[in-house]
Amino acid sequence: MVLTGNQIDLFEAAMPRLKAIAYRLLGSASDAEDAVQDTFLRWQSADVDRIEVPEAWLTKVLTNLCLNQLTSARARRETYVGQWLPEPLLAGDPMLGPAETVEQRESVSFAVLVLLERLSPNERVVYVLREAFGYPHRRIAEILDATESASQQLFHRAKKHIAEGRTRTEIDEAAARRIVDEFLTAATSGRTEPLVRLLTADAVAIGDGGGKVPARTRPFEGAVAVAKFMRSLFTPNQAARNLLGGTAEIHVSYANGLPALVVTVDGRVIGVMCLEITADGIAAFRNQANPDKLDRATRQWAATDHGEPALRIN
């Protein structure tokens, strides 16, 4: 079927929302792009004139495509090398979606996206559509071909699992920047004690190298262990120089709605470290270093003005 200009416009208007939904469901920007493209192909072959509510139709098709991907993704996760973290989205990426409420901002954070992996596919769909996009249970039930009460039960279970696994991370931007600056100063001091004071007692550090770059297969746990690791990570040495292949520039930025350190070498993003900052200190460092998950970040980085780096490691 050949789409009219109006029908193409309808899809293009829905595309940002569809991409934001797909990213939250899949944790991968590239997979989200593929799911939206497949949704367009189905839109193109449908009898569009008979679709009464295009937005609802498109959301249902996209969701079903994502549900299919989630099933195969779970199998891939079981054989994934090391820790799995989502593909990072830098500040300003339209795929981040709505960010007016705390719930919307948290729904795209690394912490919540990792917790979503523990949910069943249907729980994940209900949580994302309800928490991040405010869909009523009646509409979610139609998307899942379920009852409204079933949707409510799925949401209750999903929200309980998420709440049990995370700490509220909302902190104002100025305070977050101050803590990040203090962290960089402490990390480059060569001493462990200043770092320990900035961390929560149960702090963790997680890295995703995907088997492509060195990354510990188990998280560092506890303030002292994390502080020692961070001190070594930010201390220049010949092994690090060989691994980096050049001078690393570290910029303070935002990724997935949280303060982040973006590490680049010759303009290429080689790491995005999200910091989970609470009222008690830095609770987690989640570092995406898998080069397969950094192409989008590199393209966006090249297209934006990010100023001078906060730190250079030679």
PDB file of N, CA and C in Angstrom, residues 102-201:
ATOM      1  N   VAL A 102       9.395  12.892  38.294  1.00  0.00           N
ATOM      2  CA  VAL A 102      10.456  12.050  38.842  1.00  0.00           C
ATOM      3  C   VAL A 102      10.356  10.646  38.268  1.00  0.00           C
ATOM      4  N   GLU A 103       9.129  10.115  38.189  1.00  0.00           N
ATOM      5  CA  GLU A 103       8.926   8.761  37.691  1.00  0.00           C
ATOM      6  C   GLU A 103       9.390   8.618  36.238  1.00  0.00           C
ATOM      7  N   GLN A 104       9.103   9.624  35.435  1.00  0.00           N
ATOM      8  CA  GLN A 104       9.528   9.575  34.034  1.00  0.00           C
ATOM      9  C   GLN A 104      11.039   9.622  33.907  1.00  0.00           C
ATOM     10  N   ARG A 105      11.667  10.460  34.702  1.00  0.00           N
ATOM     11  CA  ARG A 105      13.132  10.553  34.640  1.00  0.00           C
ATOM     12  C   ARG A 105      13.778   9.259  35.140  1.00  0.00           C
ATOM     13  N   GLU A 106      13.257   8.696  36.204  1.00  0.00           N
ATOM     14  CA  GLU A 106      13.842   7.479  36.757  1.00  0.00           C
ATOM     15  C   GLU A 106      13.619   6.273  35.844  1.00  0.00           C
ATOM     16  N   SER A 107      12.531   6.294  35.078  1.00  0.00           N
ATOM     17  CA  SER A 107      12.201   5.132  34.250  1.00  0.00           C
ATOM     18  C   SER A 107      13.239   4.873  33.170  1.00  0.00           C
ATOM     19  N   VAL A 108      14.073   5.867  32.879  1.00  0.00           N
ATOM     20  CA  VAL A 108      15.086   5.706  31.837  1.00  0.00           C
ATOM     21  C   VAL A 108      16.498   5.613  32.424  1.00  0.00           C
ATOM     22  N   SER A 109      16.614   5.631  33.754  1.00  0.00           N
ATOM     23  CA  SER A 109      17.927   5.544  34.394  1.00  0.00           C
ATOM     24  C   SER A 109      18.492   4.136  34.258  1.00  0.00           C
ATOM     25  N   PHE A 110      19.814   4.038  34.308  1.00  0.00           N
ATOM     26  CA  PHE A 110      20.454   2.726  34.252  1.00  0.00           C
ATOM     27  C   PHE A 110      19.927   1.827  35.367  1.00  0.00           C
ATOM     28  N   ALA A 111      19.770   2.397  36.568  1.00  0.00           N
ATOM     29  CA  ALA A 111      19.341   1.597  37.716  1.00  0.00           C
ATOM     30  C   ALA A 111      18.012   0.919  37.441  1.00  0.00           C
ATOM     31  N   VAL A 112      17.033   1.677  36.941  1.00  0.00           N
ATOM     32  CA  VAL A 112      15.707   1.109  36.699  1.00  0.00           C
ATOM     33  C   VAL A 112      15.717   0.195  35.477  1.00  0.00           C
ATOM     34  N   LEU A 113      16.431   0.570  34.419  1.00  0.00           N
ATOM     35  CA  LEU A 113      16.484  -0.287  33.232  1.00  0.00           C
ATOM     36  C   LEU A 113      17.087  -1.654  33.553  1.00  0.00           C
ATOM     37  N   VAL A 114      18.060  -1.692  34.455  1.00  0.00           N
ATOM     38  CA  VAL A 114      18.623  -2.975  34.874  1.00  0.00           C
ATOM     39  C   VAL A 114      17.597  -3.763  35.688  1.00  0.00           C
ATOM     40  N   LEU A 115      16.875  -3.068  36.569  1.00  0.00           N
ATOM     41  CA  LEU A 115      15.847  -3.747  37.361  1.00  0.00           C
ATOM     42  C   LEU A 115      14.717  -4.272  36.482  1.00  0.00           C
ATOM     43  N   LEU A 116      14.410  -3.562  35.405  1.00  0.00           N
ATOM     44  CA  LEU A 116      13.355  -4.020  34.499  1.00  0.00           C
ATOM     45  C   LEU A 116      13.683  -5.382  33.899  1.00  0.00           C
ATOM     46  N   GLU A 117      14.982  -5.711  33.824  1.00  0.00           N
ATOM     47  CA  GLU A 117      15.388  -7.005  33.288  1.00  0.00           C
ATOM     48  C   GLU A 117      14.872  -8.160  34.139  1.00  0.00           C
ATOM     49  N   ARG A 118      14.574  -7.881  35.410  1.00  0.00           N
ATOM     50  CA  ARG A 118      14.121  -8.944  36.312  1.00  0.00           C
ATOM     51  C   ARG A 118      12.620  -9.218  36.172  1.00  0.00           C
ATOM     52  N   LEU A 119      11.916  -8.333  35.496  1.00  0.00           N
ATOM     53  CA  LEU A 119      10.468  -8.481  35.366  1.00  0.00           C
ATOM     54  C   LEU A 119      10.116  -9.401  34.210  1.00  0.00           C
ATOM     55  N   SER A 120       8.897  -9.922  34.245  1.00  0.00           N
ATOM     56  CA  SER A 120       8.399 -10.643  33.080  1.00  0.00           C
ATOM     57  C   SER A 120       8.158  -9.635  31.966  1.00  0.00           C
ATOM     58  N   PRO A 121       8.154 -10.074  30.710  1.00  0.00           N
ATOM     59  CA  PRO A 121       7.915  -9.133  29.614  1.00  0.00           C
ATOM     60  C   PRO A 121       6.619  -8.322  29.786  1.00  0.00           C
ATOM     61  N   ASN A 122       5.531  -8.963  30.207  1.00  0.00           N
ATOM     62  CA  ASN A 122       4.275  -8.228  30.380  1.00  0.00           C
ATOM     63  C   ASN A 122       4.352  -7.225  31.525  1.00  0.00           C
ATOM     64  N   GLU A 123       5.032  -7.595  32.616  1.00  0.00           N
ATOM     65  CA  GLU A 123       5.216  -6.653  33.722  1.00  0.00           C
ATOM     66  C   GLU A 123       6.010  -5.444  33.243  1.00  0.00           C
ATOM     67  N   ARG A 124       6.991  -5.696  32.437  1.00  0.00           N
ATOM     68  CA  ARG A 124       7.838  -4.611  31.925  1.00  0.00           C
ATOM     69  C   ARG A 124       7.023  -3.661  31.047  1.00  0.00           C
ATOM     70  N   VAL A 125       6.184  -4.214  30.191  1.00  0.00           N
ATOM     71  CA  VAL A 125       5.341  -3.383  29.329  1.00  0.00           C
ATOM     72  C   VAL A 125       4.399  -2.519  30.159  1.00  0.00           C
ATOM     73  N   VAL A 126       3.724  -3.135  31.118  1.00  0.00           N
ATOM     74  CA  VAL A 126       2.765  -2.388  31.934  1.00  0.00           C
ATOM     75  C   VAL A 126       3.473  -1.286  32.713  1.00  0.00           C
ATOM     76  N   TYR A 127       4.620  -1.599  33.296  1.00  0.00           N
ATOM     77  CA  TYR A 127       5.345  -0.602  34.087  1.00  0.00           C
ATOM     78  C   TYR A 127       5.760   0.584  33.229  1.00  0.00           C
ATOM     79  N   VAL A 128       6.328   0.302  32.068  1.00  0.00           N
ATOM     80  CA  VAL A 128       6.806   1.381  31.197  1.00  0.00           C
ATOM     81  C   VAL A 128       5.650   2.245  30.705  1.00  0.00           C
ATOM     82  N   LEU A 129       4.593   1.620  30.216  1.00  0.00           N
ATOM     83  CA  LEU A 129       3.479   2.399  29.662  1.00  0.00           C
ATOM     84  C   LEU A 129       2.766   3.197  30.736  1.00  0.00           C
ATOM     85  N   ARG A 130       2.645   2.635  31.920  1.00  0.00           N
ATOM     86  CA  ARG A 130       1.936   3.325  33.005  1.00  0.00           C
ATOM     87  C   ARG A 130       2.802   4.378  33.687  1.00  0.00           C
ATOM     88  N   GLU A 131       4.015   3.984  34.078  1.00  0.00           N
ATOM     89  CA  GLU A 131       4.868   4.857  34.885  1.00  0.00           C
ATOM     90  C   GLU A 131       5.497   5.982  34.064  1.00  0.00           C
ATOM     91  N   ALA A 132       5.956   5.649  32.862  1.00  0.00           N
ATOM     92  CA  ALA A 132       6.685   6.641  32.067  1.00  0.00           C
ATOM     93  C   ALA A 132       5.791   7.423  31.116  1.00  0.00           C
ATOM     94  N   PHE A 133       4.673   6.826  30.689  1.00  0.00           N
ATOM     95  CA  PHE A 133       3.854   7.476  29.669  1.00  0.00           C
ATOM     96  C   PHE A 133       2.410   7.708  30.095  1.00  0.00           C
ATOM     97  N   GLY A 134       2.070   7.310  31.316  1.00  0.00           N
ATOM     98  CA  GLY A 134       0.761   7.621  31.874  1.00  0.00           C
ATOM     99  C   GLY A 134      -0.413   6.967  31.183  1.00  0.00           C
ATOM    100  N   TYR A 135      -0.190   5.830  30.521  1.00  0.00           N
ATOM    101  CA  TYR A 135      -1.300   5.142  29.866  1.00  0.00           C
ATOM    102  C   TYR A 135      -2.282   4.623  30.916  1.00  0.00           C
ATOM    103  N   PRO A 136      -3.575   4.792  30.718  1.00  0.00           N
ATOM    104  CA  PRO A 136      -4.548   4.193  31.646  1.00  0.00           C
ATOM    105  C   PRO A 136      -4.555   2.674  31.487  1.00  0.00           C
ATOM    106  N   HIS A 137      -4.927   1.979  32.559  1.00  0.00           N
ATOM    107  CA  HIS A 137      -4.914   0.515  32.510  1.00  0.00           C
ATOM    108  C   HIS A 137      -5.858  -0.029  31.441  1.00  0.00           C
ATOM    109  N   ARG A 138      -6.913   0.714  31.152  1.00  0.00           N
ATOM    110  CA  ARG A 138      -7.840   0.263  30.118  1.00  0.00           C
ATOM    111  C   ARG A 138      -7.118   0.134  28.782  1.00  0.00           C
ATOM    112  N   ARG A 139      -6.298   1.139  28.436  1.00  0.00           N
ATOM    113  CA  ARG A 139      -5.571   1.097  27.162  1.00  0.00           C
ATOM    114  C   ARG A 139      -4.467   0.050  27.181  1.00  0.00           C
ATOM    115  N   ILE A 140      -3.784  -0.085  28.325  1.00  0.00           N
ATOM    116  CA  ILE A 140      -2.723  -1.096  28.419  1.00  0.00           C
ATOM    117  C   ILE A 140      -3.320  -2.490  28.249  1.00  0.00           C
ATOM    118  N   ALA A 141      -4.492  -2.697  28.848  1.00  0.00           N
ATOM    119  CA  ALA A 141      -5.157  -3.994  28.728  1.00  0.00           C
ATOM    120  C   ALA A 141      -5.483  -4.311  27.275  1.00  0.00           C
ATOM    121  N   GLU A 142      -5.904  -3.304  26.524  1.00  0.00           N
ATOM    122  CA  GLU A 142      -6.203  -3.507  25.102  1.00  0.00           C
ATOM    123  C   GLU A 142      -4.939  -3.866  24.329  1.00  0.00           C
ATOM    124  N   ILE A 143      -3.831  -3.231  24.679  1.00  0.00           N
ATOM    125  CA  ILE A 143      -2.561  -3.502  23.999  1.00  0.00           C
ATOM    126  C   ILE A 143      -2.108  -4.940  24.249  1.00  0.00           C
ATOM    127  N   LEU A 144      -2.308  -5.417  25.484  1.00  0.00           N
ATOM    128  CA  LEU A 144      -1.841  -6.747  25.865  1.00  0.00           C
ATOM    129  C   LEU A 144      -2.912  -7.824  25.672  1.00  0.00           C
ATOM    130  N   ASP A 145      -4.091  -7.426  25.200  1.00  0.00           N
ATOM    131  CA  ASP A 145      -5.216  -8.375  25.083  1.00  0.00           C
ATOM    132  C   ASP A 145      -5.489  -9.032  26.433  1.00  0.00           C
ATOM    133  N   ALA A 146      -5.540  -8.205  27.461  1.00  0.00           N
ATOM    134  CA  ALA A 146      -5.770  -8.682  28.822  1.00  0.00           C
ATOM    135  C   ALA A 146      -6.918  -7.893  29.435  1.00  0.00           C
ATOM    136  N   THR A 147      -7.275  -8.217  30.664  1.00  0.00           N
ATOM    137  CA  THR A 147      -8.305  -7.459  31.366  1.00  0.00           C
ATOM    138  C   THR A 147      -7.672  -6.282  32.081  1.00  0.00           C
ATOM    139  N   GLU A 148      -8.485  -5.304  32.408  1.00  0.00           N
ATOM    140  CA  GLU A 148      -7.977  -4.131  33.125  1.00  0.00           C
ATOM    141  C   GLU A 148      -7.443  -4.520  34.497  1.00  0.00           C
ATOM    142  N   SER A 149      -8.114  -5.435  35.173  1.00  0.00           N
ATOM    143  CA  SER A 149      -7.647  -5.859  36.494  1.00  0.00           C
ATOM    144  C   SER A 149      -6.304  -6.593  36.391  1.00  0.00           C
ATOM    145  N   ALA A 150      -6.113  -7.357  35.302  1.00  0.00           N
ATOM    146  CA  ALA A 150      -4.828  -8.036  35.101  1.00  0.00           C
ATOM    147  C   ALA A 150      -3.705  -7.022  34.910  1.00  0.00           C
ATOM    148  N   SER A 151      -3.998  -5.959  34.168  1.00  0.00           N
ATOM    149  CA  SER A 151      -3.008  -4.895  33.974  1.00  0.00           C
ATOM    150  C   SER A 151      -2.649  -4.251  35.310  1.00  0.00           C
ATOM    151  N   GLN A 152      -3.650  -4.000  36.137  1.00  0.00           N
ATOM    152  CA  GLN A 152      -3.408  -3.395  37.444  1.00  0.00           C
ATOM    153  C   GLN A 152      -2.554  -4.297  38.323  1.00  0.00           C
ATOM    154  N   GLN A 153      -2.811  -5.592  38.280  1.00  0.00           N
ATOM    155  CA  GLN A 153      -2.032  -6.539  39.080  1.00  0.00           C
ATOM    156  C   GLN A 153      -0.583  -6.615  38.595  1.00  0.00           C
ATOM    157  N   LEU A 154      -0.418  -6.628  37.275  1.00  0.00           N
ATOM    158  CA  LEU A 154       0.937  -6.639  36.721  1.00  0.00           C
ATOM    159  C   LEU A 154       1.700  -5.394  37.146  1.00  0.00           C
ATOM    160  N   PHE A 155       1.046  -4.240  37.105  1.00  0.00           N
ATOM    161  CA  PHE A 155       1.696  -2.991  37.495  1.00  0.00           C
ATOM    162  C   PHE A 155       2.064  -3.004  38.974  1.00  0.00           C
ATOM    163  N   HIS A 156       1.166  -3.503  39.802  1.00  0.00           N
ATOM    164  CA  HIS A 156       1.437  -3.561  41.243  1.00  0.00           C
ATOM    165  C   HIS A 156       2.674  -4.419  41.517  1.00  0.00           C
ATOM    166  N   ARG A 157       2.754  -5.587  40.864  1.00  0.00           N
ATOM    167  CA  ARG A 157       3.913  -6.467  41.069  1.00  0.00           C
ATOM    168  C   ARG A 157       5.189  -5.824  40.551  1.00  0.00           C
ATOM    169  N   ALA A 158       5.106  -5.224  39.363  1.00  0.00           N
ATOM    170  CA  ALA A 158       6.291  -4.596  38.767  1.00  0.00           C
ATOM    171  C   ALA A 158       6.800  -3.453  39.636  1.00  0.00           C
ATOM    172  N   LYS A 159       5.885  -2.615  40.088  1.00  0.00           N
ATOM    173  CA  LYS A 159       6.300  -1.460  40.893  1.00  0.00           C
ATOM    174  C   LYS A 159       6.912  -1.909  42.212  1.00  0.00           C
ATOM    175  N   LYS A 160       6.378  -2.972  42.779  1.00  0.00           N
ATOM    176  CA  LYS A 160       6.927  -3.503  44.033  1.00  0.00           C
ATOM    177  C   LYS A 160       8.354  -4.003  43.816  1.00  0.00           C
ATOM    178  N   HIS A 161       8.584  -4.750  42.735  1.00  0.00           N
ATOM    179  CA  HIS A 161       9.930  -5.260  42.449  1.00  0.00           C
ATOM    180  C   HIS A 161      10.916  -4.114  42.218  1.00  0.00           C
ATOM    181  N   ILE A 162      10.488  -3.101  41.477  1.00  0.00           N
ATOM    182  CA  ILE A 162      11.372  -1.966  41.204  1.00  0.00           C
ATOM    183  C   ILE A 162      11.687  -1.202  42.479  1.00  0.00           C
ATOM    184  N   ALA A 163      10.663  -0.968  43.294  1.00  0.00           N
ATOM    185  CA  ALA A 163      10.855  -0.209  44.535  1.00  0.00           C
ATOM    186  C   ALA A 163      11.802  -0.929  45.486  1.00  0.00           C
ATOM    187  N   GLU A 164      11.735  -2.247  45.506  1.00  0.00           N
ATOM    188  CA  GLU A 164      12.600  -3.026  46.404  1.00  0.00           C
ATOM    189  C   GLU A 164      14.060  -2.968  45.972  1.00  0.00           C
ATOM    190  N   GLY A 165      14.303  -2.704  44.708  1.00  0.00           N
ATOM    191  CA  GLY A 165      15.670  -2.773  44.196  1.00  0.00           C
ATOM    192  C   GLY A 165      16.357  -1.457  43.979  1.00  0.00           C
ATOM    193  N   ARG A 166      15.682  -0.348  44.260  1.00  0.00           N
ATOM    194  CA  ARG A 166      16.316   0.926  43.963  1.00  0.00           C
ATOM    195  C   ARG A 166      16.144   1.934  45.090  1.00  0.00           C
ATOM    196  N   THR A 167      17.006   2.946  45.048  1.00  0.00           N
ATOM    197  CA  THR A 167      16.921   4.076  45.959  1.00  0.00           C
ATOM    198  C   THR A 167      16.563   5.307  45.149  1.00  0.00           C
ATOM    199  N   ARG A 168      15.710   6.157  45.679  1.00  0.00           N
ATOM    200  CA  ARG A 168      15.384   7.403  44.992  1.00  0.00           C
ATOM    201  C   ARG A 168      16.658   8.208  44.764  1.00  0.00           C
ATOM    202  N   THR A 169      16.854   8.663  43.542  1.00  0.00           N
ATOM    203  CA  THR A 169      18.111   9.335  43.200  1.00  0.00           C
ATOM    204  C   THR A 169      17.924  10.808  42.844  1.00  0.00           C
ATOM    205  N   GLU A 170      16.721  11.322  43.025  1.00  0.00           N
ATOM    206  CA  GLU A 170      16.477  12.707  42.626  1.00  0.00           C
ATOM    207  C   GLU A 170      17.287  13.667  43.500  1.00  0.00           C
ATOM    208  N   ILE A 171      18.122  14.458  42.868  1.00  0.00           N
ATOM    209  CA  ILE A 171      18.938  15.441  43.568  1.00  0.00           C
ATOM    210  C   ILE A 171      19.132  16.609  42.620  1.00  0.00           C
ATOM    211  N   ASP A 172      19.163  17.828  43.146  1.00  0.00           N
ATOM    212  CA  ASP A 172      19.205  18.967  42.230  1.00  0.00           C
ATOM    213  C   ASP A 172      20.537  19.014  41.492  1.00  0.00           C
ATOM    214  N   GLU A 173      20.495  19.627  40.302  1.00  0.00           N
ATOM    215  CA  GLU A 173      21.621  19.581  39.377  1.00  0.00           C
ATOM    216  C   GLU A 173      22.880  20.205  39.956  1.00  0.00           C
ATOM    217  N   ALA A 174      22.735  21.325  40.682  1.00  0.00           N
ATOM    218  CA  ALA A 174      23.910  21.993  41.246  1.00  0.00           C
ATOM    219  C   ALA A 174      24.598  21.107  42.283  1.00  0.00           C
ATOM    220  N   ALA A 175      23.796  20.465  43.132  1.00  0.00           N
ATOM    221  CA  ALA A 175      24.364  19.588  44.159  1.00  0.00           C
ATOM    222  C   ALA A 175      25.040  18.379  43.509  1.00  0.00           C
ATOM    223  N   ALA A 176      24.409  17.848  42.473  1.00  0.00           N
ATOM    224  CA  ALA A 176      24.987  16.694  41.780  1.00  0.00           C
ATOM    225  C   ALA A 176      26.327  17.063  41.151  1.00  0.00           C
ATOM    226  N   ARG A 177      26.393  18.228  40.513  1.00  0.00           N
ATOM    227  CA  ARG A 177      27.647  18.651  39.878  1.00  0.00           C
ATOM    228  C   ARG A 177      28.744  18.842  40.924  1.00  0.00           C
ATOM    229  N   ARG A 178      28.375  19.383  42.083  1.00  0.00           N
ATOM    230  CA  ARG A 178      29.370  19.577  43.140  1.00  0.00           C
ATOM    231  C   ARG A 178      29.929  18.230  43.615  1.00  0.00           C
ATOM    232  N   ILE A 179      29.056  17.247  43.761  1.00  0.00           N
ATOM    233  CA  ILE A 179      29.498  15.932  44.217  1.00  0.00           C
ATOM    234  C   ILE A 179      30.379  15.264  43.163  1.00  0.00           C
ATOM    235  N   VAL A 180      30.020  15.420  41.891  1.00  0.00           N
ATOM    236  CA  VAL A 180      30.841  14.842  40.825  1.00  0.00           C
ATOM    237  C   VAL A 180      32.222  15.490  40.810  1.00  0.00           C
ATOM    238  N   ASP A 181      32.282  16.815  40.963  1.00  0.00           N
ATOM    239  CA  ASP A 181      33.579  17.508  41.003  1.00  0.00           C
ATOM    240  C   ASP A 181      34.406  17.032  42.190  1.00  0.00           C
ATOM    241  N   GLU A 182      33.759  16.851  43.344  1.00  0.00           N
ATOM    242  CA  GLU A 182      34.461  16.356  44.521  1.00  0.00           C
ATOM    243  C   GLU A 182      34.975  14.939  44.287  1.00  0.00           C
ATOM    244  N   PHE A 183      34.182  14.146  43.585  1.00  0.00           N
ATOM    245  CA  PHE A 183      34.607  12.779  43.280  1.00  0.00           C
ATOM    246  C   PHE A 183      35.853  12.785  42.406  1.00  0.00           C
ATOM    247  N   LEU A 184      35.869  13.611  41.352  1.00  0.00           N
ATOM    248  CA  LEU A 184      37.028  13.654  40.459  1.00  0.00           C
ATOM    249  C   LEU A 184      38.281  14.110  41.209  1.00  0.00           C
ATOM    250  N   THR A 185      38.120  15.078  42.091  1.00  0.00           N
ATOM    251  CA  THR A 185      39.255  15.542  42.895  1.00  0.00           C
ATOM    252  C   THR A 185      39.780  14.416  43.778  1.00  0.00           C
ATOM    253  N   ALA A 186      38.849  13.698  44.421  1.00  0.00           N
ATOM    254  CA  ALA A 186      39.249  12.606  45.313  1.00  0.00           C
ATOM    255  C   ALA A 186      39.849  11.447  44.523  1.00  0.00           C
ATOM    256  N   ALA A 187      39.271  11.145  43.347  1.00  0.00           N
ATOM    257  CA  ALA A 187      39.737  10.005  42.558  1.00  0.00           C
ATOM    258  C   ALA A 187      41.147  10.206  42.028  1.00  0.00           C
ATOM    259  N   THR A 188      41.532  11.462  41.830  1.00  0.00           N
ATOM    260  CA  THR A 188      42.872  11.756  41.293  1.00  0.00           C
ATOM    261  C   THR A 188      43.858  12.154  42.385  1.00  0.00           C
ATOM    262  N   SER A 189      43.431  12.051  43.638  1.00  0.00           N
ATOM    263  CA  SER A 189      44.307  12.445  44.752  1.00  0.00           C
ATOM    264  C   SER A 189      45.338  11.374  45.076  1.00  0.00           C
ATOM    265  N   GLY A 190      45.091  10.144  44.596  1.00  0.00           N
ATOM    266  CA  GLY A 190      45.994   9.055  44.917  1.00  0.00           C
ATOM    267  C   GLY A 190      45.718   8.434  46.269  1.00  0.00           C
ATOM    268  N   ARG A 191      44.669   8.894  46.951  1.00  0.00           N
ATOM    269  CA  ARG A 191      44.339   8.372  48.284  1.00  0.00           C
ATOM    270  C   ARG A 191      42.929   7.780  48.275  1.00  0.00           C
ATOM    271  N   THR A 192      42.731   6.792  49.105  1.00  0.00           N
ATOM    272  CA  THR A 192      41.442   6.109  49.166  1.00  0.00           C
ATOM    273  C   THR A 192      40.460   6.821  50.088  1.00  0.00           C
ATOM    274  N   GLU A 193      40.960   7.383  51.181  1.00  0.00           N
ATOM    275  CA  GLU A 193      40.066   7.925  52.220  1.00  0.00           C
ATOM    276  C   GLU A 193      39.114   9.003  51.710  1.00  0.00           C
ATOM    277  N   PRO A 194      39.577   9.976  50.905  1.00  0.00           N
ATOM    278  CA  PRO A 194      38.624  10.988  50.424  1.00  0.00           C
ATOM    279  C   PRO A 194      37.495  10.394  49.591  1.00  0.00           C
ATOM    280  N   LEU A 195      37.780   9.314  48.857  1.00  0.00           N
ATOM    281  CA  LEU A 195      36.760   8.656  48.060  1.00  0.00           C
ATOM    282  C   LEU A 195      35.744   7.948  48.945  1.00  0.00           C
ATOM    283  N   VAL A 196      36.234   7.263  49.957  1.00  0.00           N
ATOM    284  CA  VAL A 196      35.336   6.530  50.856  1.00  0.00           C
ATOM    285  C   VAL A 196      34.317   7.475  51.473  1.00  0.00           C
ATOM    286  N   ARG A 197      34.757   8.680  51.815  1.00  0.00           N
ATOM    287  CA  ARG A 197      33.847   9.644  52.461  1.00  0.00           C
ATOM    288  C   ARG A 197      32.720  10.080  51.524  1.00  0.00           C
ATOM    289  N   LEU A 198      32.928   9.971  50.222  1.00  0.00           N
ATOM    290  CA  LEU A 198      31.903  10.395  49.262  1.00  0.00           C
ATOM    291  C   LEU A 198      30.906   9.282  48.925  1.00  0.00           C
ATOM    292  N   LEU A 199      31.203   8.049  49.335  1.00  0.00           N
ATOM    293  CA  LEU A 199      30.396   6.902  48.943  1.00  0.00           C
ATOM    294  C   LEU A 199      29.472   6.456  50.065  1.00  0.00           C
ATOM    295  N   THR A 200      28.381   5.800  49.696  1.00  0.00           N
ATOM    296  CA  THR A 200      27.556   5.137  50.695  1.00  0.00           C
ATOM    297  C   THR A 200      28.270   3.850  51.110  1.00  0.00           C
ATOM    298  N   ALA A 201      27.926   3.338  52.275  1.00  0.00           N
ATOM    299  CA  ALA A 201      28.604   2.147  52.800  1.00  0.00           C
ATOM    300  C   ALA A 201      28.435   0.948  51.869  1.00  0.00           C
TER     301      ALA A 201
END
